[in-house]
Each structure stands twice: as C-alpha cells, then as structure tokens.
C-alpha cells in the first residue's frame, strides 16, 4: 500500500474501498511512526458516512495487526446542538460505535464538542476547545469529509477562513441530508458546534475524503469555483498540506481537466 503523495494534491482511486484503505493506512503509518519515537499524535476526526470505512479499517488493524491508539489524542470536528451525548445520533455515539469503543484510545485523550454545553458558557467552551488543540501542539492529521454545500466540519457557507470553534446555524441542505437519519426534518437540530476553519486549516496535514457520485458536483465546485467563504472547501485549495482523496465517482466531473494535467498546475 503506497502512501498519499503530498506533492501531488489529488489521488483518485478506483472505488471507495481503495480510497478509504489508503487513508486508513496513511493514518496508521503516522500513528506508528510517532509511536516509534515515543511521541503522541493529534488527530482531527470527522463523522458522517464518508469516514466509516476508514474507521472500519483502523479497527481491523487494531484487532488483527496490533495497531495501538494509546498515543492518540483526538479532536472531533463537530456535534449537533443541542443534543445529549447519549442520543443515538450524536457524534459522541457515532465515534464510540465506529472507532473509540473498539480500540485502545485513552478516554481522557478524546475531545468532542458537547451538545449540552450551556448557552451562557458556550463561547468559553468553544475558546477552550481551540486552546486545547493548541496546547496539544496543533492537529497532526485532520480528516475531513465535504458537505454537498461545500461545508467542512459544520462550517457552512459564509464561514470565514479565520473562524474559530463556535455555534453555527445549520444550512437547509445539511439539515435535509440528515433528515432521513433523524426520521424527519423537524427532528434535525437547528444548530451545531463546529471546530472553526482556523483550527482545521492550521493542521499539519489535511486529508479531504470524498466518495460517491453525490459528491461529484461539489468536488467540481471545490476545485473550480472562486475561493470564497460561500464554498468553505475552496479554502483548502490555497493550502499546500492538503491531500484530496477521491473515488472515481466523486472525481467524475474533474476527471477531464486532471487528465490534461491542468488541474494541479492551475491550483
Ligand atoms: P457525509 O457528510 O460523509 O455523511 O456525506 C460529509 C459532511 O457533511 O462533511
């Protein structure tokens, strides 16, 4: 399994399994390399459908290949607000089900924005979240999905490049996309706490994973529309430490310019 090459920003894989395996192997290798030097590693982690297979692979490597998460410190991107951590659709539960509950990460090293932070203390809790990230030396690897409106984390259209961790109103498309899981649009929370674009973009390495034809349109926009807060993912193009890992379906609308080798040189 080859690692992602950072000088070439876009990797297009034949299918979602291969794309997810590449990302999982990259993360596992970074964890092991830090371990070999007796160092911790700070991971920024995403939820949603996209990273599920990455986590499945990491869990498999933990169970079958002895990959340990004891040196991992994690910061999740976001959580619905308000929402109890015990709610079946909270991102606390998601992480517990798909990763944390199945590996040996130390509970004190796990950080997830909390959907029960009190309104009066929320600003302070968000500031503390960003400060904790800095205190850990910043994020070493940030895993991202992309929303169909170009959000990263829950940094919805309109989010500034230097936005901090904060409470945000969810975009109608985001809520619509979550409606089936919540069994009704009216049950989808109106807000969320999201890590800001500032902490995300300060990560030393960023991997944006996009899978499936549903993402083809926004991936094209993320590469070809003007860099602007209206499509927060466009900010990533301005950064040298970002790798886009796509399956063929998500890359379908950028395949031609890539074939001409114009995309990487253009951006
Ligand atoms: P998805 O969500 O992985 O469920 O498509 C991605 C996102 O909204 O960031």
PDB file of C-alpha atoms and ligand atoms in Angstrom:
ATOM      1  CA  UNK A   1       0.000   0.000   0.000  1.00  0.00           C
ATOM      2  CA  UNK A   2       1.549   3.283  -1.047  1.00  0.00           C
ATOM      3  CA  UNK A   3       1.236   6.410   0.985  1.00  0.00           C
ATOM      4  CA  UNK A   4      -0.503   9.501  -0.225  1.00  0.00           C
ATOM      5  CA  UNK A   5       1.951  11.717  -2.005  1.00  0.00           C
ATOM      6  CA  UNK A   6       1.652  15.245  -0.724  1.00  0.00           C
ATOM      7  CA  UNK A   7       3.330  16.992  -3.622  1.00  0.00           C
ATOM      8  CA  UNK A   8       0.507  15.725  -5.803  1.00  0.00           C
ATOM      9  CA  UNK A   9      -2.615  17.010  -4.179  1.00  0.00           C
ATOM     10  CA  UNK A  10      -5.251  14.758  -5.654  1.00  0.00           C
ATOM     11  CA  UNK A  11      -5.456  10.999  -5.519  1.00  0.00           C
ATOM     12  CA  UNK A  12      -8.242   9.351  -7.456  1.00  0.00           C
ATOM     13  CA  UNK A  13      -8.939   5.754  -6.502  1.00  0.00           C
ATOM     14  CA  UNK A  14     -10.925   3.125  -8.377  1.00  0.00           C
ATOM     15  CA  UNK A  15     -13.523   2.781  -5.670  1.00  0.00           C
ATOM     16  CA  UNK A  16     -14.448   3.852  -2.144  1.00  0.00           C
ATOM     17  CA  UNK A  17     -12.849   0.825  -0.523  1.00  0.00           C
ATOM     18  CA  UNK A  18      -9.450   1.560  -2.009  1.00  0.00           C
ATOM     19  CA  UNK A  19      -9.761   5.275  -1.194  1.00  0.00           C
ATOM     20  CA  UNK A  20     -10.676   4.502   2.414  1.00  0.00           C
ATOM     21  CA  UNK A  21      -7.881   1.936   2.732  1.00  0.00           C
ATOM     22  CA  UNK A  22      -5.320   4.465   1.537  1.00  0.00           C
ATOM     23  CA  UNK A  23      -6.449   6.993   4.085  1.00  0.00           C
ATOM     24  CA  UNK A  24      -6.549   4.418   6.879  1.00  0.00           C
ATOM     25  CA  UNK A  25      -3.047   3.178   6.028  1.00  0.00           C
ATOM     26  CA  UNK A  26      -1.722   6.702   5.927  1.00  0.00           C
ATOM     27  CA  UNK A  27      -3.160   7.462   9.383  1.00  0.00           C
ATOM     28  CA  UNK A  28      -1.957   4.125  10.798  1.00  0.00           C
ATOM     29  CA  UNK A  29       1.562   4.700   9.495  1.00  0.00           C
ATOM     30  CA  UNK A  30       1.683   8.176  11.044  1.00  0.00           C
ATOM     31  CA  UNK A  31       0.458   6.788  14.382  1.00  0.00           C
ATOM     32  CA  UNK A  32       3.153   4.085  14.286  1.00  0.00           C
ATOM     33  CA  UNK A  33       5.884   6.465  13.265  1.00  0.00           C
ATOM     34  CA  UNK A  34       5.115   8.787  16.194  1.00  0.00           C
ATOM     35  CA  UNK A  35       4.938   5.758  18.485  1.00  0.00           C
ATOM     36  CA  UNK A  36       8.364   4.611  17.336  1.00  0.00           C
ATOM     37  CA  UNK A  37       9.710   7.965  18.509  1.00  0.00           C
ATOM     38  CA  UNK A  38       7.805   7.874  21.808  1.00  0.00           C
ATOM     39  CA  UNK A  39       5.574  10.760  20.724  1.00  0.00           C
ATOM     40  CA  UNK A  40       1.827  11.419  20.847  1.00  0.00           C
ATOM     41  CA  UNK A  41      -0.153  12.194  17.700  1.00  0.00           C
ATOM     42  CA  UNK A  42      -3.130  14.519  17.488  1.00  0.00           C
ATOM     43  CA  UNK A  43      -5.863  13.514  15.065  1.00  0.00           C
ATOM     44  CA  UNK A  44      -8.754  15.708  13.944  1.00  0.00           C
ATOM     45  CA  UNK A  45     -11.622  13.352  13.234  1.00  0.00           C
ATOM     46  CA  UNK A  46     -14.770  13.537  11.146  1.00  0.00           C
ATOM     47  CA  UNK A  47     -18.155  11.841  11.327  1.00  0.00           C
ATOM     48  CA  UNK A  48     -20.770  11.022   8.675  1.00  0.00           C
ATOM     49  CA  UNK A  49     -20.870   8.286   6.077  1.00  0.00           C
ATOM     50  CA  UNK A  50     -17.568   9.170   4.460  1.00  0.00           C
ATOM     51  CA  UNK A  51     -15.082   8.129   7.172  1.00  0.00           C
ATOM     52  CA  UNK A  52     -16.922   4.955   8.240  1.00  0.00           C
ATOM     53  CA  UNK A  53     -14.783   2.627   6.149  1.00  0.00           C
ATOM     54  CA  UNK A  54     -11.591   4.397   7.264  1.00  0.00           C
ATOM     55  CA  UNK A  55     -12.540   3.700  10.871  1.00  0.00           C
ATOM     56  CA  UNK A  56     -13.501   0.121   9.992  1.00  0.00           C
ATOM     57  CA  UNK A  57     -10.012  -0.387   8.573  1.00  0.00           C
ATOM     58  CA  UNK A  58      -8.335   1.212  11.596  1.00  0.00           C
ATOM     59  CA  UNK A  59     -10.356  -1.031  13.918  1.00  0.00           C
ATOM     60  CA  UNK A  60      -9.346  -4.042  11.829  1.00  0.00           C
ATOM     61  CA  UNK A  61      -5.688  -3.024  12.080  1.00  0.00           C
ATOM     62  CA  UNK A  62      -6.080  -2.639  15.838  1.00  0.00           C
ATOM     63  CA  UNK A  63      -7.670  -6.075  16.222  1.00  0.00           C
ATOM     64  CA  UNK A  64      -5.593  -8.028  13.717  1.00  0.00           C
ATOM     65  CA  UNK A  65      -2.329  -6.193  13.399  1.00  0.00           C
ATOM     66  CA  UNK A  66      -1.745  -4.763  16.857  1.00  0.00           C
ATOM     67  CA  UNK A  67      -2.153  -1.093  15.884  1.00  0.00           C
ATOM     68  CA  UNK A  68      -2.394   0.758  19.184  1.00  0.00           C
ATOM     69  CA  UNK A  69      -4.139   4.095  19.769  1.00  0.00           C
ATOM     70  CA  UNK A  70      -2.556   4.681  23.172  1.00  0.00           C
ATOM     71  CA  UNK A  71      -0.539   7.641  21.870  1.00  0.00           C
ATOM     72  CA  UNK A  72      -3.526   9.169  20.013  1.00  0.00           C
ATOM     73  CA  UNK A  73      -5.150  12.416  21.110  1.00  0.00           C
ATOM     74  CA  UNK A  74      -8.305  13.186  19.167  1.00  0.00           C
ATOM     75  CA  UNK A  75     -10.413  16.258  18.486  1.00  0.00           C
ATOM     76  CA  UNK A  76     -13.666  15.769  16.647  1.00  0.00           C
ATOM     77  CA  UNK A  77     -14.927  18.362  14.243  1.00  0.00           C
ATOM     78  CA  UNK A  78     -18.441  18.892  15.446  1.00  0.00           C
ATOM     79  CA  UNK A  79     -21.590  17.928  17.309  1.00  0.00           C
ATOM     80  CA  UNK A  80     -25.260  18.786  16.865  1.00  0.00           C
ATOM     81  CA  UNK A  81     -26.657  21.401  19.259  1.00  0.00           C
ATOM     82  CA  UNK A  82     -28.460  20.905  21.425  1.00  0.00           C
ATOM     83  CA  UNK A  83     -28.059  17.138  21.654  1.00  0.00           C
ATOM     84  CA  UNK A  84     -27.223  14.821  24.531  1.00  0.00           C
ATOM     85  CA  UNK A  85     -24.028  12.794  24.065  1.00  0.00           C
ATOM     86  CA  UNK A  86     -26.178   9.718  24.804  1.00  0.00           C
ATOM     87  CA  UNK A  87     -28.552  10.457  21.882  1.00  0.00           C
ATOM     88  CA  UNK A  88     -28.204   7.617  19.324  1.00  0.00           C
ATOM     89  CA  UNK A  89     -27.499  10.131  16.532  1.00  0.00           C
ATOM     90  CA  UNK A  90     -24.969  12.216  18.456  1.00  0.00           C
ATOM     91  CA  UNK A  91     -21.454  12.243  17.120  1.00  0.00           C
ATOM     92  CA  UNK A  92     -20.335  11.029  20.554  1.00  0.00           C
ATOM     93  CA  UNK A  93     -22.261   7.826  19.881  1.00  0.00           C
ATOM     94  CA  UNK A  94     -21.024   7.668  16.303  1.00  0.00           C
ATOM     95  CA  UNK A  95     -17.392   7.815  17.384  1.00  0.00           C
ATOM     96  CA  UNK A  96     -17.948   5.325  20.168  1.00  0.00           C
ATOM     97  CA  UNK A  97     -19.599   2.863  17.763  1.00  0.00           C
ATOM     98  CA  UNK A  98     -17.243   3.239  14.826  1.00  0.00           C
ATOM     99  CA  UNK A  99     -13.887   3.780  16.500  1.00  0.00           C
ATOM    100  CA  UNK A 100     -13.341   4.722  20.124  1.00  0.00           C
ATOM    101  CA  UNK A 101     -15.327   1.833  21.617  1.00  0.00           C
ATOM    102  CA  UNK A 102     -13.338  -0.669  19.581  1.00  0.00           C
ATOM    103  CA  UNK A 103      -9.749   0.489  20.058  1.00  0.00           C
ATOM    104  CA  UNK A 104      -7.455   1.263  22.997  1.00  0.00           C
ATOM    105  CA  UNK A 105      -7.570   5.069  22.841  1.00  0.00           C
ATOM    106  CA  UNK A 106      -7.458   6.553  26.343  1.00  0.00           C
ATOM    107  CA  UNK A 107     -10.816   8.194  27.207  1.00  0.00           C
ATOM    108  CA  UNK A 108      -9.033  11.265  28.612  1.00  0.00           C
ATOM    109  CA  UNK A 109      -7.455  11.848  25.195  1.00  0.00           C
ATOM    110  CA  UNK A 110     -10.804  12.080  23.380  1.00  0.00           C
ATOM    111  CA  UNK A 111     -12.312  15.523  22.728  1.00  0.00           C
ATOM    112  CA  UNK A 112     -15.673  16.125  21.077  1.00  0.00           C
ATOM    113  CA  UNK A 113     -17.669  19.373  21.127  1.00  0.00           C
ATOM    114  CA  UNK A 114     -20.558  18.852  23.516  1.00  0.00           C
ATOM    115  CA  UNK A 115     -24.179  19.381  22.516  1.00  0.00           C
ATOM    116  CA  UNK A 116     -25.077  20.061  26.165  1.00  0.00           C
ATOM    117  CA  UNK A 117     -22.686  22.951  26.746  1.00  0.00           C
ATOM    118  CA  UNK A 118     -24.757  25.643  28.455  1.00  0.00           C
ATOM    119  CA  UNK A 119     -25.608  28.639  26.269  1.00  0.00           C
ATOM    120  CA  UNK A 120     -24.048  31.094  28.768  1.00  0.00           C
ATOM    121  CA  UNK A 121     -20.781  29.154  28.803  1.00  0.00           C
ATOM    122  CA  UNK A 122     -20.733  28.182  25.177  1.00  0.00           C
ATOM    123  CA  UNK A 123     -18.366  30.894  23.959  1.00  0.00           C
ATOM    124  CA  UNK A 124     -15.885  29.961  26.678  1.00  0.00           C
ATOM    125  CA  UNK A 125     -16.215  26.232  25.968  1.00  0.00           C
ATOM    126  CA  UNK A 126     -15.502  26.881  22.271  1.00  0.00           C
ATOM    127  CA  UNK A 127     -12.496  29.048  23.111  1.00  0.00           C
ATOM    128  CA  UNK A 128     -11.233  26.331  25.478  1.00  0.00           C
ATOM    129  CA  UNK A 129     -11.619  23.759  22.690  1.00  0.00           C
ATOM    130  CA  UNK A 130      -9.361  25.740  20.346  1.00  0.00           C
ATOM    131  CA  UNK A 131      -6.908  26.360  23.177  1.00  0.00           C
ATOM    132  CA  UNK A 132      -6.721  22.645  23.991  1.00  0.00           C
ATOM    133  CA  UNK A 133      -5.872  21.929  20.359  1.00  0.00           C
ATOM    134  CA  UNK A 134      -3.042  24.449  20.538  1.00  0.00           C
ATOM    135  CA  UNK A 135      -1.883  23.078  23.912  1.00  0.00           C
ATOM    136  CA  UNK A 136      -1.549  19.655  22.267  1.00  0.00           C
ATOM    137  CA  UNK A 137       0.720  21.200  19.643  1.00  0.00           C
ATOM    138  CA  UNK A 138      -1.993  21.525  16.981  1.00  0.00           C
ATOM    139  CA  UNK A 139      -3.575  18.819  14.879  1.00  0.00           C
ATOM    140  CA  UNK A 140      -1.137  16.498  13.103  1.00  0.00           C
ATOM    141  CA  UNK A 141      -3.649  14.937  10.718  1.00  0.00           C
ATOM    142  CA  UNK A 142      -7.109  16.332  10.061  1.00  0.00           C
ATOM    143  CA  UNK A 143      -9.572  14.023   8.345  1.00  0.00           C
ATOM    144  CA  UNK A 144     -12.401  15.813   6.524  1.00  0.00           C
ATOM    145  CA  UNK A 145     -15.484  14.911   4.568  1.00  0.00           C
ATOM    146  CA  UNK A 146     -17.293  17.501   2.470  1.00  0.00           C
ATOM    147  CA  UNK A 147     -20.934  18.524   2.637  1.00  0.00           C
ATOM    148  CA  UNK A 148     -22.907  18.894  -0.572  1.00  0.00           C
ATOM    149  CA  UNK A 149     -22.868  22.650   0.030  1.00  0.00           C
ATOM    150  CA  UNK A 150     -19.089  22.658   0.464  1.00  0.00           C
ATOM    151  CA  UNK A 151     -19.036  22.711   4.243  1.00  0.00           C
ATOM    152  CA  UNK A 152     -16.064  21.270   6.123  1.00  0.00           C
ATOM    153  CA  UNK A 153     -16.913  20.256   9.639  1.00  0.00           C
ATOM    154  CA  UNK A 154     -20.137  22.221  10.055  1.00  0.00           C
ATOM    155  CA  UNK A 155     -18.532  25.373   8.683  1.00  0.00           C
ATOM    156  CA  UNK A 156     -21.457  26.230   6.495  1.00  0.00           C
ATOM    157  CA  UNK A 157     -21.390  28.640   3.523  1.00  0.00           C
ATOM    158  CA  UNK A 158     -20.448  32.096   4.809  1.00  0.00           C
ATOM    159  CA  UNK A 159     -17.834  30.786   7.263  1.00  0.00           C
ATOM    160  CA  UNK A 160     -14.676  32.888   7.362  1.00  0.00           C
ATOM    161  CA  UNK A 161     -11.201  31.493   6.786  1.00  0.00           C
ATOM    162  CA  UNK A 162     -10.215  32.503  10.323  1.00  0.00           C
ATOM    163  CA  UNK A 163     -13.429  31.371  12.025  1.00  0.00           C
ATOM    164  CA  UNK A 164     -12.949  29.814  15.473  1.00  0.00           C
ATOM    165  CA  UNK A 165     -14.825  26.944  17.098  1.00  0.00           C
ATOM    166  CA  UNK A 166     -18.374  28.200  17.567  1.00  0.00           C
ATOM    167  CA  UNK A 167     -22.119  27.603  17.498  1.00  0.00           C
ATOM    168  CA  UNK A 168     -23.490  27.717  13.958  1.00  0.00           C
ATOM    169  CA  UNK A 169     -26.904  27.569  12.296  1.00  0.00           C
ATOM    170  CA  UNK A 170     -27.130  24.545  10.069  1.00  0.00           C
ATOM    171  CA  UNK A 171     -27.756  25.158   6.363  1.00  0.00           C
ATOM    172  CA  UNK A 172     -31.022  23.833   4.938  1.00  0.00           C
ATOM    173  CA  UNK A 173     -29.189  21.332   2.684  1.00  0.00           C
ATOM    174  CA  UNK A 174     -27.251  19.982   5.679  1.00  0.00           C
ATOM    175  CA  UNK A 175     -30.465  19.522   7.651  1.00  0.00           C
ATOM    176  CA  UNK A 176     -32.192  17.922   4.674  1.00  0.00           C
ATOM    177  CA  UNK A 177     -29.320  15.481   4.259  1.00  0.00           C
ATOM    178  CA  UNK A 178     -29.663  14.491   7.928  1.00  0.00           C
ATOM    179  CA  UNK A 179     -33.468  14.204   7.856  1.00  0.00           C
ATOM    180  CA  UNK A 180     -33.595  10.511   6.984  1.00  0.00           C
ATOM    181  CA  UNK A 181     -31.304   9.589   9.905  1.00  0.00           C
ATOM    182  CA  UNK A 182     -33.370  11.689  12.300  1.00  0.00           C
ATOM    183  CA  UNK A 183     -36.595  10.310  10.782  1.00  0.00           C
ATOM    184  CA  UNK A 184     -37.952  13.747   9.934  1.00  0.00           C
ATOM    185  CA  UNK A 185     -36.596  17.168   9.070  1.00  0.00           C
ATOM    186  CA  UNK A 186     -38.311  18.686  12.104  1.00  0.00           C
ATOM    187  CA  UNK A 187     -36.243  16.425  14.382  1.00  0.00           C
ATOM    188  CA  UNK A 188     -32.883  17.555  12.961  1.00  0.00           C
ATOM    189  CA  UNK A 189     -31.247  20.054  15.331  1.00  0.00           C
ATOM    190  CA  UNK A 190     -31.136  23.615  14.001  1.00  0.00           C
ATOM    191  CA  UNK A 191     -27.617  24.238  15.176  1.00  0.00           C
ATOM    192  CA  UNK A 192     -24.264  22.593  15.821  1.00  0.00           C
ATOM    193  CA  UNK A 193     -20.959  23.349  17.479  1.00  0.00           C
ATOM    194  CA  UNK A 194     -18.191  23.144  14.933  1.00  0.00           C
ATOM    195  CA  UNK A 195     -14.441  23.397  15.043  1.00  0.00           C
ATOM    196  CA  UNK A 196     -13.622  26.570  13.107  1.00  0.00           C
ATOM    197  CA  UNK A 197     -11.867  26.778   9.791  1.00  0.00           C
ATOM    198  CA  UNK A 198      -8.897  28.304  11.585  1.00  0.00           C
ATOM    199  CA  UNK A 199      -8.071  25.198  13.643  1.00  0.00           C
ATOM    200  CA  UNK A 200      -8.790  22.947  10.659  1.00  0.00           C
ATOM    201  CA  UNK A 201      -6.502  24.830   8.299  1.00  0.00           C
ATOM    202  CA  UNK A 202      -3.716  25.024  10.875  1.00  0.00           C
ATOM    203  CA  UNK A 203      -3.468  21.217  10.886  1.00  0.00           C
ATOM    204  CA  UNK A 204      -0.103  19.960   9.690  1.00  0.00           C
ATOM    205  CA  UNK A 205      -1.692  17.547   7.221  1.00  0.00           C
ATOM    206  CA  UNK A 206      -5.272  17.585   5.987  1.00  0.00           C
ATOM    207  CA  UNK A 207      -6.974  14.775   4.112  1.00  0.00           C
ATOM    208  CA  UNK A 208     -10.289  15.503   2.465  1.00  0.00           C
ATOM    209  CA  UNK A 209     -12.014  12.270   1.541  1.00  0.00           C
ATOM    210  CA  UNK A 210     -14.977  12.377  -0.864  1.00  0.00           C
ATOM    211  CA  UNK A 211     -16.808   9.273  -2.039  1.00  0.00           C
ATOM    212  CA  UNK A 212     -19.606   8.584  -4.476  1.00  0.00           C
ATOM    213  CA  UNK A 213     -21.477  10.385  -7.210  1.00  0.00           C
ATOM    214  CA  UNK A 214     -23.420  12.527  -4.718  1.00  0.00           C
ATOM    215  CA  UNK A 215     -20.186  14.439  -4.134  1.00  0.00           C
ATOM    216  CA  UNK A 216     -19.177  14.908  -7.781  1.00  0.00           C
ATOM    217  CA  UNK A 217     -20.865  18.276  -8.169  1.00  0.00           C
ATOM    218  CA  UNK A 218     -19.455  19.851  -5.002  1.00  0.00           C
ATOM    219  CA  UNK A 219     -15.994  18.414  -5.679  1.00  0.00           C
ATOM    220  CA  UNK A 220     -16.036  20.106  -9.060  1.00  0.00           C
ATOM    221  CA  UNK A 221     -17.063  23.375  -7.394  1.00  0.00           C
ATOM    222  CA  UNK A 222     -14.449  22.985  -4.655  1.00  0.00           C
ATOM    223  CA  UNK A 223     -11.781  22.893  -7.368  1.00  0.00           C
ATOM    224  CA  UNK A 224     -13.215  25.177  -9.970  1.00  0.00           C
ATOM    225  CA  UNK A 225     -15.235  27.917  -8.271  1.00  0.00           C
ATOM    226  CA  UNK A 226     -13.588  31.026  -6.904  1.00  0.00           C
ATOM    227  CA  UNK A 227     -12.030  30.604  -3.463  1.00  0.00           C
ATOM    228  CA  UNK A 228     -14.632  32.087  -1.109  1.00  0.00           C
ATOM    229  CA  UNK A 229     -16.499  31.571   2.162  1.00  0.00           C
ATOM    230  CA  UNK A 230     -19.546  30.653   0.065  1.00  0.00           C
ATOM    231  CA  UNK A 231     -17.893  27.274  -0.551  1.00  0.00           C
ATOM    232  CA  UNK A 232     -15.669  26.761   2.505  1.00  0.00           C
ATOM    233  CA  UNK A 233     -13.915  23.744   0.949  1.00  0.00           C
ATOM    234  CA  UNK A 234     -12.401  26.077  -1.675  1.00  0.00           C
ATOM    235  CA  UNK A 235     -10.128  27.422   1.090  1.00  0.00           C
ATOM    236  CA  UNK A 236      -8.345  24.070   1.086  1.00  0.00           C
ATOM    237  CA  UNK A 237      -7.002  24.712  -2.406  1.00  0.00           C
ATOM    238  CA  UNK A 238      -4.914  27.537  -1.000  1.00  0.00           C
ATOM    239  CA  UNK A 239      -3.051  25.192   1.355  1.00  0.00           C
ATOM    240  CA  UNK A 240      -0.055  23.055   0.499  1.00  0.00           C
ATOM    241  CA  UNK A 241      -0.622  20.466   3.230  1.00  0.00           C
ATOM    242  CA  UNK A 242      -3.955  19.228   1.855  1.00  0.00           C
ATOM    243  CA  UNK A 243      -4.472  15.917   0.073  1.00  0.00           C
ATOM    244  CA  UNK A 244      -7.766  15.242  -1.674  1.00  0.00           C
ATOM    245  CA  UNK A 245      -8.553  11.537  -1.814  1.00  0.00           C
ATOM    246  CA  UNK A 246     -11.461  10.800  -4.115  1.00  0.00           C
ATOM    247  CA  UNK A 247     -13.059   7.773  -5.617  1.00  0.00           C
ATOM    248  CA  UNK A 248     -13.756   7.815  -9.356  1.00  0.00           C
ATOM    249  CA  UNK A 249     -17.399   8.727  -8.866  1.00  0.00           C
ATOM    250  CA  UNK A 250     -16.674  11.755  -6.708  1.00  0.00           C
ATOM    251  CA  UNK A 251     -13.977  12.811  -9.176  1.00  0.00           C
ATOM    252  CA  UNK A 252     -16.167  12.268 -12.242  1.00  0.00           C
ATOM    253  CA  UNK A 253     -16.610  15.945 -13.087  1.00  0.00           C
ATOM    254  CA  UNK A 254     -12.956  16.878 -12.681  1.00  0.00           C
ATOM    255  CA  UNK A 255     -11.551  13.825 -14.441  1.00  0.00           C
ATOM    256  CA  UNK A 256     -11.033  15.544 -17.764  1.00  0.00           C
ATOM    257  CA  UNK A 257      -9.018  18.543 -16.586  1.00  0.00           C
ATOM    258  CA  UNK A 258      -6.964  16.185 -14.448  1.00  0.00           C
ATOM    259  CA  UNK A 259      -6.275  14.022 -17.479  1.00  0.00           C
ATOM    260  CA  UNK A 260      -4.952  17.111 -19.206  1.00  0.00           C
ATOM    261  CA  UNK A 261      -2.840  17.746 -16.164  1.00  0.00           C
ATOM    262  CA  UNK A 262      -4.255  21.240 -15.949  1.00  0.00           C
ATOM    263  CA  UNK A 263      -5.958  20.988 -12.594  1.00  0.00           C
ATOM    264  CA  UNK A 264      -2.946  20.558 -10.370  1.00  0.00           C
ATOM    265  CA  UNK A 265      -0.975  23.198 -12.205  1.00  0.00           C
ATOM    266  CA  UNK A 266      -3.919  25.615 -12.229  1.00  0.00           C
ATOM    267  CA  UNK A 267      -4.407  25.378  -8.474  1.00  0.00           C
TER     268      UNK A 267
HETATM  269  P1  LIG B   1     -21.188  12.518   4.701  1.00  0.00           P
HETATM  270  O1  LIG B   1     -21.082  14.005   5.258  1.00  0.00           O
HETATM  271  O2  LIG B   1     -19.864  11.906   4.949  1.00  0.00           O
HETATM  272  O3  LIG B   1     -22.261  11.870   5.514  1.00  0.00           O
HETATM  273  O4  LIG B   1     -21.525  12.632   3.260  1.00  0.00           O
HETATM  274  C1  LIG B   1     -19.935  14.716   4.975  1.00  0.00           C
HETATM  275  C2  LIG B   1     -20.034  16.092   5.583  1.00  0.00           C
HETATM  276  O5  LIG B   1     -21.140  16.612   5.725  1.00  0.00           O
HETATM  277  O6  LIG B   1     -18.976  16.656   5.915  1.00  0.00           O
END
